[in-house]
PDB file of C-alpha atoms in Angstrom:
ATOM      1  CA  MET A   1      73.947 122.951  68.800  1.00 77.00           C
ATOM      2  CA  ASN A   2      73.652 123.954  65.144  1.00 87.00           C
ATOM      3  CA  ILE A   3      76.230 125.767  63.038  1.00 90.00           C
ATOM      4  CA  THR A   4      74.603 129.204  63.468  1.00 86.00           C
ATOM      5  CA  ASP A   5      74.673 128.928  67.258  1.00 85.00           C
ATOM      6  CA  ARG A   6      78.316 127.804  67.157  1.00 91.00           C
ATOM      7  CA  HIS A   7      79.301 130.716  64.987  1.00 92.00           C
ATOM      8  CA  GLN A   8      77.557 133.195  67.284  1.00 88.00           C
ATOM      9  CA  LEU A   9      79.353 131.787  70.333  1.00 89.00           C
ATOM     10  CA  ILE A  10      82.718 131.797  68.541  1.00 91.00           C
ATOM     11  CA  LEU A  11      82.269 135.433  67.524  1.00 89.00           C
ATOM     12  CA  GLN A  12      81.155 136.353  71.043  1.00 88.00           C
ATOM     13  CA  LYS A  13      84.311 134.807  72.562  1.00 87.00           C
ATOM     14  CA  LEU A  14      86.383 136.508  69.873  1.00 86.00           C
ATOM     15  CA  GLN A  15      84.879 139.889  70.740  1.00 83.00           C
ATOM     16  CA  GLU A  16      85.535 139.346  74.455  1.00 84.00           C
ATOM     17  CA  ASN A  17      89.125 138.063  74.214  1.00 84.00           C
ATOM     18  CA  GLY A  18      90.436 139.132  70.809  1.00 83.00           C
ATOM     19  CA  ARG A  19      91.284 135.520  69.957  1.00 86.00           C
ATOM     20  CA  VAL A  20      89.919 131.976  70.255  1.00 90.00           C
ATOM     21  CA  ASP A  21      91.576 128.585  70.693  1.00 90.00           C
ATOM     22  CA  ILE A  22      90.466 125.491  68.764  1.00 92.00           C
ATOM     23  CA  GLN A  23      91.007 123.112  71.688  1.00 91.00           C
ATOM     24  CA  GLU A  24      89.051 125.305  74.111  1.00 91.00           C
ATOM     25  CA  LEU A  25      86.201 125.779  71.622  1.00 92.00           C
ATOM     26  CA  SER A  26      86.087 122.048  70.944  1.00 90.00           C
ATOM     27  CA  GLU A  27      85.710 121.304  74.653  1.00 90.00           C
ATOM     28  CA  SER A  28      83.222 124.065  75.450  1.00 89.00           C
ATOM     29  CA  LEU A  29      81.012 123.449  72.392  1.00 90.00           C
ATOM     30  CA  GLN A  30      81.407 119.651  72.591  1.00 90.00           C
ATOM     31  CA  VAL A  31      82.319 119.180  68.938  1.00 92.00           C
ATOM     32  CA  SER A  32      85.456 117.916  67.247  1.00 91.00           C
ATOM     33  CA  GLY A  33      88.468 120.048  66.402  1.00 89.00           C
ATOM     34  CA  VAL A  34      87.788 119.313  62.725  1.00 89.00           C
ATOM     35  CA  THR A  35      84.351 120.921  63.056  1.00 93.00           C
ATOM     36  CA  ILE A  36      85.799 123.998  64.759  1.00 91.00           C
ATOM     37  CA  ARG A  37      88.408 124.370  62.017  1.00 90.00           C
ATOM     38  CA  LYS A  38      85.653 124.294  59.404  1.00 91.00           C
ATOM     39  CA  ASP A  39      83.722 126.913  61.394  1.00 90.00           C
ATOM     40  CA  LEU A  40      86.767 129.187  61.555  1.00 90.00           C
ATOM     41  CA  LYS A  41      87.358 128.747  57.832  1.00 87.00           C
ATOM     42  CA  LEU A  42      83.801 129.795  57.052  1.00 90.00           C
ATOM     43  CA  LEU A  43      84.014 132.793  59.377  1.00 89.00           C
ATOM     44  CA  GLU A  44      87.285 133.866  57.781  1.00 83.00           C
ATOM     45  CA  GLU A  45      85.732 133.640  54.323  1.00 82.00           C
ATOM     46  CA  LYS A  46      83.042 136.027  55.585  1.00 83.00           C
ATOM     47  CA  LYS A  47      85.868 138.328  56.801  1.00 78.00           C
ATOM     48  CA  LEU A  48      84.749 138.014  60.426  1.00 84.00           C
ATOM     49  CA  LEU A  49      88.106 136.804  61.767  1.00 81.00           C
ATOM     50  CA  PHE A  50      91.641 135.777  60.821  1.00 80.00           C
ATOM     51  CA  ARG A  51      92.657 132.167  61.233  1.00 81.00           C
ATOM     52  CA  THR A  52      95.879 131.607  63.172  1.00 77.00           C
ATOM     53  CA  LYS A  53      97.837 128.526  64.177  1.00 73.00           C
ATOM     54  CA  GLY A  54      95.565 126.767  66.675  1.00 82.00           C
ATOM     55  CA  GLY A  55      92.717 129.239  66.564  1.00 86.00           C
ATOM     56  CA  GLY A  56      91.459 132.588  65.315  1.00 86.00           C
ATOM     57  CA  SER A  57      92.067 136.279  65.981  1.00 84.00           C
ATOM     58  CA  THR A  58      90.573 139.710  65.364  1.00 78.00           C
ATOM     59  CA  GLN A  59      93.989 140.918  64.181  1.00 73.00           C
ATOM     60  CA  ASN A  60      95.657 139.956  60.945  1.00 68.00           C
ATOM     61  CA  PRO A  61      98.673 137.807  61.957  1.00 64.00           C
ATOM     62  CA  TYR A  62     100.502 138.787  58.766  1.00 60.00           C
ATOM     63  CA  THR A  63     102.071 142.216  58.725  1.00 62.00           C
ATOM     64  CA  ILE A  64     102.319 144.370  55.591  1.00 58.00           C
ATOM     65  CA  GLU A  65     105.280 146.390  54.358  1.00 59.00           C
ATOM     66  CA  ARG A  66     105.083 150.120  55.006  1.00 57.00           C
ATOM     67  CA  PRO A  67     107.521 152.839  53.898  1.00 59.00           C
ATOM     68  CA  ILE A  68     110.000 153.934  56.559  1.00 56.00           C
ATOM     69  CA  ASN A  69     108.752 157.539  56.442  1.00 54.00           C
ATOM     70  CA  GLU A  70     105.290 156.249  57.415  1.00 53.00           C
ATOM     71  CA  LYS A  71     106.534 153.892  60.145  1.00 56.00           C
ATOM     72  CA  GLU A  72     108.472 156.614  61.951  1.00 55.00           C
ATOM     73  CA  PHE A  73     105.234 158.204  63.187  1.00 56.00           C
ATOM     74  CA  ILE A  74     103.871 154.965  64.679  1.00 60.00           C
ATOM     75  CA  LYS A  75     104.401 154.312  68.431  1.00 73.00           C
ATOM     76  CA  THR A  76     107.098 156.968  68.653  1.00 82.00           C
ATOM     77  CA  GLU A  77     107.191 157.162  72.454  1.00 89.00           C
ATOM     78  CA  GLU A  78     107.496 153.391  72.799  1.00 91.00           C
ATOM     79  CA  LYS A  79     110.372 153.371  70.310  1.00 92.00           C
ATOM     80  CA  LYS A  80     112.252 156.044  72.258  1.00 94.00           C
ATOM     81  CA  LYS A  81     111.913 154.098  75.514  1.00 95.00           C
ATOM     82  CA  ILE A  82     113.048 150.881  73.809  1.00 96.00           C
ATOM     83  CA  ALA A  83     116.050 152.681  72.302  1.00 96.00           C
ATOM     84  CA  ARG A  84     117.046 154.134  75.664  1.00 96.00           C
ATOM     85  CA  ALA A  85     117.006 150.650  77.187  1.00 97.00           C
ATOM     86  CA  ALA A  86     118.938 149.212  74.232  1.00 97.00           C
ATOM     87  CA  GLU A  87     121.764 151.722  74.612  1.00 96.00           C
ATOM     88  CA  THR A  88     122.706 150.193  77.974  1.00 95.00           C
ATOM     89  CA  LEU A  89     123.489 146.885  76.210  1.00 96.00           C
ATOM     90  CA  ILE A  90     126.276 148.386  74.108  1.00 95.00           C
ATOM     91  CA  GLY A  91     128.450 148.133  77.200  1.00 89.00           C
ATOM     92  CA  GLN A  92     132.193 147.858  76.573  1.00 88.00           C
ATOM     93  CA  ASN A  93     131.843 146.566  73.012  1.00 87.00           C
ATOM     94  CA  ASP A  94     133.923 148.364  70.401  1.00 92.00           C
ATOM     95  CA  SER A  95     131.787 147.258  67.442  1.00 95.00           C
ATOM     96  CA  ILE A  96     128.041 146.894  66.954  1.00 97.00           C
ATOM     97  CA  ILE A  97     125.609 146.386  64.074  1.00 97.00           C
ATOM     98  CA  ILE A  98     122.445 148.445  63.773  1.00 97.00           C
ATOM     99  CA  GLY A  99     119.933 147.009  61.327  1.00 96.00           C
ATOM    100  CA  SER A 100     117.212 148.805  59.411  1.00 92.00           C
ATOM    101  CA  GLY A 101     113.898 150.107  60.703  1.00 89.00           C
ATOM    102  CA  THR A 102     112.547 153.024  62.691  1.00 90.00           C
ATOM    103  CA  THR A 103     112.846 151.412  66.131  1.00 93.00           C
ATOM    104  CA  VAL A 104     116.556 150.620  65.811  1.00 95.00           C
ATOM    105  CA  PHE A 105     117.147 154.031  64.222  1.00 95.00           C
ATOM    106  CA  GLU A 106     116.018 155.624  67.492  1.00 95.00           C
ATOM    107  CA  LEU A 107     119.031 153.982  69.129  1.00 97.00           C
ATOM    108  CA  THR A 108     121.361 156.284  67.172  1.00 97.00           C
ATOM    109  CA  ARG A 109     120.060 159.298  69.110  1.00 95.00           C
ATOM    110  CA  PHE A 110     121.456 157.802  72.339  1.00 96.00           C
ATOM    111  CA  ILE A 111     124.883 156.803  71.011  1.00 96.00           C
ATOM    112  CA  HIS A 112     127.504 159.194  72.423  1.00 96.00           C
ATOM    113  CA  PRO A 113     130.366 156.872  73.375  1.00 94.00           C
ATOM    114  CA  PRO A 114     133.215 158.001  75.627  1.00 92.00           C
ATOM    115  CA  LYS A 115     135.658 155.939  73.546  1.00 94.00           C
ATOM    116  CA  HIS A 116     135.957 154.563  70.020  1.00 95.00           C
ATOM    117  CA  LEU A 117     132.969 152.620  68.648  1.00 96.00           C
ATOM    118  CA  THR A 118     132.517 151.137  65.167  1.00 96.00           C
ATOM    119  CA  VAL A 119     128.925 150.979  63.951  1.00 97.00           C
ATOM    120  CA  ILE A 120     128.187 148.645  61.040  1.00 97.00           C
ATOM    121  CA  THR A 121     124.885 149.270  59.294  1.00 96.00           C
ATOM    122  CA  PRO A 122     122.964 148.695  56.044  1.00 95.00           C
ATOM    123  CA  ALA A 123     120.660 151.636  56.857  1.00 94.00           C
ATOM    124  CA  LEU A 124     121.358 154.996  55.212  1.00 95.00           C
ATOM    125  CA  LYS A 125     119.581 156.978  57.937  1.00 94.00           C
ATOM    126  CA  VAL A 126     121.693 155.333  60.639  1.00 96.00           C
ATOM    127  CA  ALA A 127     124.916 156.090  58.773  1.00 96.00           C
ATOM    128  CA  LEU A 128     123.961 159.727  58.152  1.00 95.00           C
ATOM    129  CA  GLU A 129     122.988 160.250  61.785  1.00 96.00           C
ATOM    130  CA  LEU A 130     126.256 158.852  63.148  1.00 97.00           C
ATOM    131  CA  CYS A 131     128.869 159.716  60.513  1.00 94.00           C
ATOM    132  CA  ASN A 132     129.971 162.940  62.256  1.00 94.00           C
ATOM    133  CA  ARG A 133     129.461 161.755  65.845  1.00 95.00           C
ATOM    134  CA  PRO A 134     132.605 161.974  68.052  1.00 95.00           C
ATOM    135  CA  PHE A 135     134.362 158.622  68.671  1.00 96.00           C
ATOM    136  CA  VAL A 136     132.080 156.826  66.159  1.00 97.00           C
ATOM    137  CA  ASP A 137     133.293 155.206  62.940  1.00 96.00           C
ATOM    138  CA  VAL A 138     130.600 154.046  60.529  1.00 97.00           C
ATOM    139  CA  LEU A 139     131.010 151.072  58.234  1.00 95.00           C
ATOM    140  CA  GLN A 140     128.247 151.428  55.646  1.00 95.00           C
ATOM    141  CA  ILE A 141     127.103 148.113  54.180  1.00 93.00           C
ATOM    142  CA  GLY A 142     126.614 148.672  50.453  1.00 89.00           C
ATOM    143  CA  GLY A 143     124.333 147.038  47.921  1.00 84.00           C
ATOM    144  CA  LEU A 144     120.947 147.626  46.349  1.00 83.00           C
ATOM    145  CA  ILE A 145     119.032 150.270  48.301  1.00 86.00           C
ATOM    146  CA  HIS A 146     115.383 149.436  48.885  1.00 80.00           C
ATOM    147  CA  GLN A 147     113.130 152.484  48.772  1.00 77.00           C
ATOM    148  CA  SER A 148     110.691 151.248  51.403  1.00 73.00           C
ATOM    149  CA  SER A 149     113.411 150.947  54.055  1.00 79.00           C
ATOM    150  CA  SER A 150     116.238 153.188  52.752  1.00 86.00           C
ATOM    151  CA  SER A 151     118.519 150.257  53.491  1.00 89.00           C
ATOM    152  CA  ALA A 152     120.921 148.068  51.505  1.00 88.00           C
ATOM    153  CA  ALA A 153     120.393 144.349  50.936  1.00 87.00           C
ATOM    154  CA  GLY A 154     121.393 141.612  48.509  1.00 86.00           C
ATOM    155  CA  SER A 155     124.527 139.623  47.670  1.00 88.00           C
ATOM    156  CA  PHE A 156     126.881 142.637  47.628  1.00 87.00           C
ATOM    157  CA  ALA A 157     125.816 143.594  51.132  1.00 88.00           C
ATOM    158  CA  GLU A 158     126.205 140.036  52.416  1.00 90.00           C
ATOM    159  CA  ARG A 159     129.638 139.676  50.812  1.00 89.00           C
ATOM    160  CA  LEU A 160     130.947 142.647  52.815  1.00 87.00           C
ATOM    161  CA  LEU A 161     130.083 140.821  56.034  1.00 91.00           C
ATOM    162  CA  GLU A 162     132.060 137.662  55.212  1.00 89.00           C
ATOM    163  CA  ASP A 163     135.129 138.576  57.299  1.00 86.00           C
ATOM    164  CA  ILE A 164     133.470 140.633  60.024  1.00 89.00           C
ATOM    165  CA  SER A 165     132.619 139.894  63.647  1.00 90.00           C
ATOM    166  CA  CYS A 166     130.955 142.206  66.136  1.00 93.00           C
ATOM    167  CA  GLY A 167     129.802 142.408  69.725  1.00 95.00           C
ATOM    168  CA  VAL A 168     126.097 143.250  69.525  1.00 97.00           C
ATOM    169  CA  LEU A 169     123.501 143.270  66.757  1.00 98.00           C
ATOM    170  CA  PHE A 170     120.490 145.538  67.277  1.00 98.00           C
ATOM    171  CA  LEU A 171     117.736 144.229  65.051  1.00 97.00           C
ATOM    172  CA  GLY A 172     114.286 145.518  64.127  1.00 95.00           C
ATOM    173  CA  VAL A 173     111.560 143.087  63.035  1.00 94.00           C
ATOM    174  CA  ASP A 174     107.990 143.179  61.758  1.00 91.00           C
ATOM    175  CA  GLY A 175     106.790 139.995  63.419  1.00 92.00           C
ATOM    176  CA  ILE A 176     107.539 137.793  66.454  1.00 94.00           C
ATOM    177  CA  ASP A 177     105.720 134.479  66.463  1.00 91.00           C
ATOM    178  CA  PRO A 178     106.327 131.475  68.789  1.00 89.00           C
ATOM    179  CA  GLU A 179     106.393 128.974  65.917  1.00 88.00           C
ATOM    180  CA  PHE A 180     107.593 131.080  62.973  1.00 91.00           C
ATOM    181  CA  GLY A 181     110.176 133.055  64.935  1.00 95.00           C
ATOM    182  CA  LEU A 182     111.351 136.494  63.817  1.00 95.00           C
ATOM    183  CA  SER A 183     110.263 137.833  60.440  1.00 93.00           C
ATOM    184  CA  ILE A 184     110.102 140.963  58.289  1.00 90.00           C
ATOM    185  CA  THR A 185     108.093 142.042  55.265  1.00 86.00           C
ATOM    186  CA  ASN A 186     111.075 142.389  52.918  1.00 83.00           C
ATOM    187  CA  LEU A 187     112.505 139.088  51.618  1.00 82.00           C
ATOM    188  CA  ALA A 188     115.808 140.597  50.466  1.00 81.00           C
ATOM    189  CA  GLU A 189     116.481 142.093  53.885  1.00 89.00           C
ATOM    190  CA  ALA A 190     115.571 138.821  55.618  1.00 91.00           C
ATOM    191  CA  SER A 191     118.613 137.143  54.083  1.00 91.00           C
ATOM    192  CA  LEU A 192     120.915 139.994  55.151  1.00 93.00           C
ATOM    193  CA  ASN A 193     119.537 139.848  58.688  1.00 94.00           C
ATOM    194  CA  MET A 194     120.309 136.124  58.842  1.00 94.00           C
ATOM    195  CA  LYS A 195     123.889 136.923  57.876  1.00 94.00           C
ATOM    196  CA  MET A 196     124.181 139.636  60.514  1.00 95.00           C
ATOM    197  CA  ILE A 197     122.872 137.275  63.210  1.00 96.00           C
ATOM    198  CA  SER A 198     125.528 134.708  62.314  1.00 94.00           C
ATOM    199  CA  LEU A 199     128.422 137.113  63.000  1.00 93.00           C
ATOM    200  CA  ALA A 200     127.148 138.795  66.175  1.00 95.00           C
ATOM    201  CA  GLN A 201     128.057 137.576  69.644  1.00 95.00           C
ATOM    202  CA  THR A 202     124.830 138.986  71.113  1.00 97.00           C
ATOM    203  CA  VAL A 203     121.508 139.469  69.276  1.00 98.00           C
ATOM    204  CA  VAL A 204     119.164 142.146  70.603  1.00 98.00           C
ATOM    205  CA  VAL A 205     115.706 142.535  69.066  1.00 98.00           C
ATOM    206  CA  MET A 206     113.993 145.901  69.486  1.00 97.00           C
ATOM    207  CA  ALA A 207     110.244 145.606  68.943  1.00 95.00           C
ATOM    208  CA  ASP A 208     107.144 147.217  70.421  1.00 92.00           C
ATOM    209  CA  SER A 209     104.303 145.010  71.664  1.00 90.00           C
ATOM    210  CA  SER A 210     102.314 145.282  68.410  1.00 86.00           C
ATOM    211  CA  LYS A 211     104.900 143.049  66.701  1.00 90.00           C
ATOM    212  CA  PHE A 212     104.033 139.963  68.755  1.00 91.00           C
ATOM    213  CA  ASP A 213     101.878 137.158  67.311  1.00 86.00           C
ATOM    214  CA  ARG A 214     102.418 138.555  63.819  1.00 85.00           C
ATOM    215  CA  ARG A 215     104.350 137.287  60.807  1.00 85.00           C
ATOM    216  CA  GLY A 216     106.131 138.937  57.912  1.00 86.00           C
ATOM    217  CA  ILE A 217     106.733 137.067  54.668  1.00 86.00           C
ATOM    218  CA  GLY A 218     110.482 136.687  55.262  1.00 90.00           C
ATOM    219  CA  ARG A 219     111.589 134.503  58.187  1.00 93.00           C
ATOM    220  CA  ILE A 220     114.849 135.589  59.820  1.00 95.00           C
ATOM    221  CA  CYS A 221     115.482 133.094  62.612  1.00 95.00           C
ATOM    222  CA  SER A 222     113.993 131.152  65.513  1.00 95.00           C
ATOM    223  CA  LEU A 223     113.534 132.617  68.971  1.00 96.00           C
ATOM    224  CA  GLU A 224     116.350 130.411  70.259  1.00 96.00           C
ATOM    225  CA  GLN A 225     118.859 132.496  68.277  1.00 96.00           C
ATOM    226  CA  VAL A 226     117.894 135.674  70.146  1.00 97.00           C
ATOM    227  CA  ASP A 227     119.550 136.790  73.390  1.00 98.00           C
ATOM    228  CA  TYR A 228     117.379 139.812  74.280  1.00 98.00           C
ATOM    229  CA  ILE A 229     114.041 141.270  73.241  1.00 98.00           C
ATOM    230  CA  ILE A 230     113.383 144.842  74.344  1.00 98.00           C
ATOM    231  CA  THR A 231     109.729 145.853  74.189  1.00 96.00           C
ATOM    232  CA  ASP A 232     107.146 148.091  75.872  1.00 94.00           C
ATOM    233  CA  ASN A 233     104.970 147.441  78.911  1.00 93.00           C
ATOM    234  CA  LEU A 234     101.912 146.411  76.900  1.00 90.00           C
ATOM    235  CA  VAL A 235     103.374 142.989  76.152  1.00 91.00           C
ATOM    236  CA  SER A 236     101.408 140.225  77.903  1.00 89.00           C
ATOM    237  CA  GLN A 237     102.830 138.265  80.832  1.00 91.00           C
ATOM    238  CA  ASP A 238     102.090 135.042  78.954  1.00 90.00           C
ATOM    239  CA  THR A 239     104.333 136.244  76.128  1.00 92.00           C
ATOM    240  CA  VAL A 240     107.118 137.195  78.539  1.00 94.00           C
ATOM    241  CA  LYS A 241     106.872 133.757  80.183  1.00 94.00           C
ATOM    242  CA  MET A 242     106.983 131.993  76.807  1.00 94.00           C
ATOM    243  CA  LEU A 243     110.063 133.942  75.742  1.00 95.00           C
ATOM    244  CA  SER A 244     111.841 133.271  79.033  1.00 95.00           C
ATOM    245  CA  GLU A 245     111.160 129.559  78.646  1.00 95.00           C
ATOM    246  CA  ARG A 246     112.769 129.736  75.198  1.00 94.00           C
ATOM    247  CA  GLY A 247     115.925 131.292  76.673  1.00 95.00           C
ATOM    248  CA  VAL A 248     115.230 134.899  75.647  1.00 97.00           C
ATOM    249  CA  LYS A 249     115.864 137.680  78.184  1.00 97.00           C
ATOM    250  CA  VAL A 250     113.008 140.196  78.026  1.00 97.00           C
ATOM    251  CA  ILE A 251     113.576 143.852  78.915  1.00 97.00           C
ATOM    252  CA  ILE A 252     110.473 145.978  79.458  1.00 97.00           C
ATOM    253  CA  ALA A 253     111.287 149.580  78.562  1.00 95.00           C
ATOM    254  CA  GLU A 254     109.638 151.955  81.012  1.00 88.00           C
TER     255      GLU A 254
END
């Protein structure tokens, strides 16, 4: 089989499945993995696919940064369902952290505690939404405000967290990848998120299914550091199985 025939078959499988695997292609086309990697490289250079770890995909595995006022109109129904499911995990905790992002912001709409709750947040929108809510005290994390996220980050923000502990961290991410872990598109906020993870007893990631198998530039942590991932019902069963094997409890928001 010549290179043209291989490329046609690779693109056909890619169109059928959305992704291809180097090992499977090597076996089915009876060529070495090195040859398949070269084929994928050539196809990527022609902008016919995106190379991923172990294969290729029709979707770009690297996510781009978008302003928060643009993100809020993407997958709005899924975000509301995820937020409703997340609210049940607050439980009896008297302090929580809500990170930045439009998915975790939706959680604020469901927070009406019957007793005192302290909400720690770097996100201006979260603080403004909750600052006059009965039984809620807001601890605003200060620092340099990033326009794209309307959220604080940097050394000042991290310093405020030095002597703090909390029950649950609700975290938004831009990418969830089996090897790379959790990531976002803002490097400054990645460092703050690492700090918040270190002081929370329970880490809850709120992310719709489009965030899986994608990577942002800033790595936050590995999957093993996450207790729960709440997502929508479009996530694949293979992904749910992988997460469960890594010790992550998956909640499908209906």
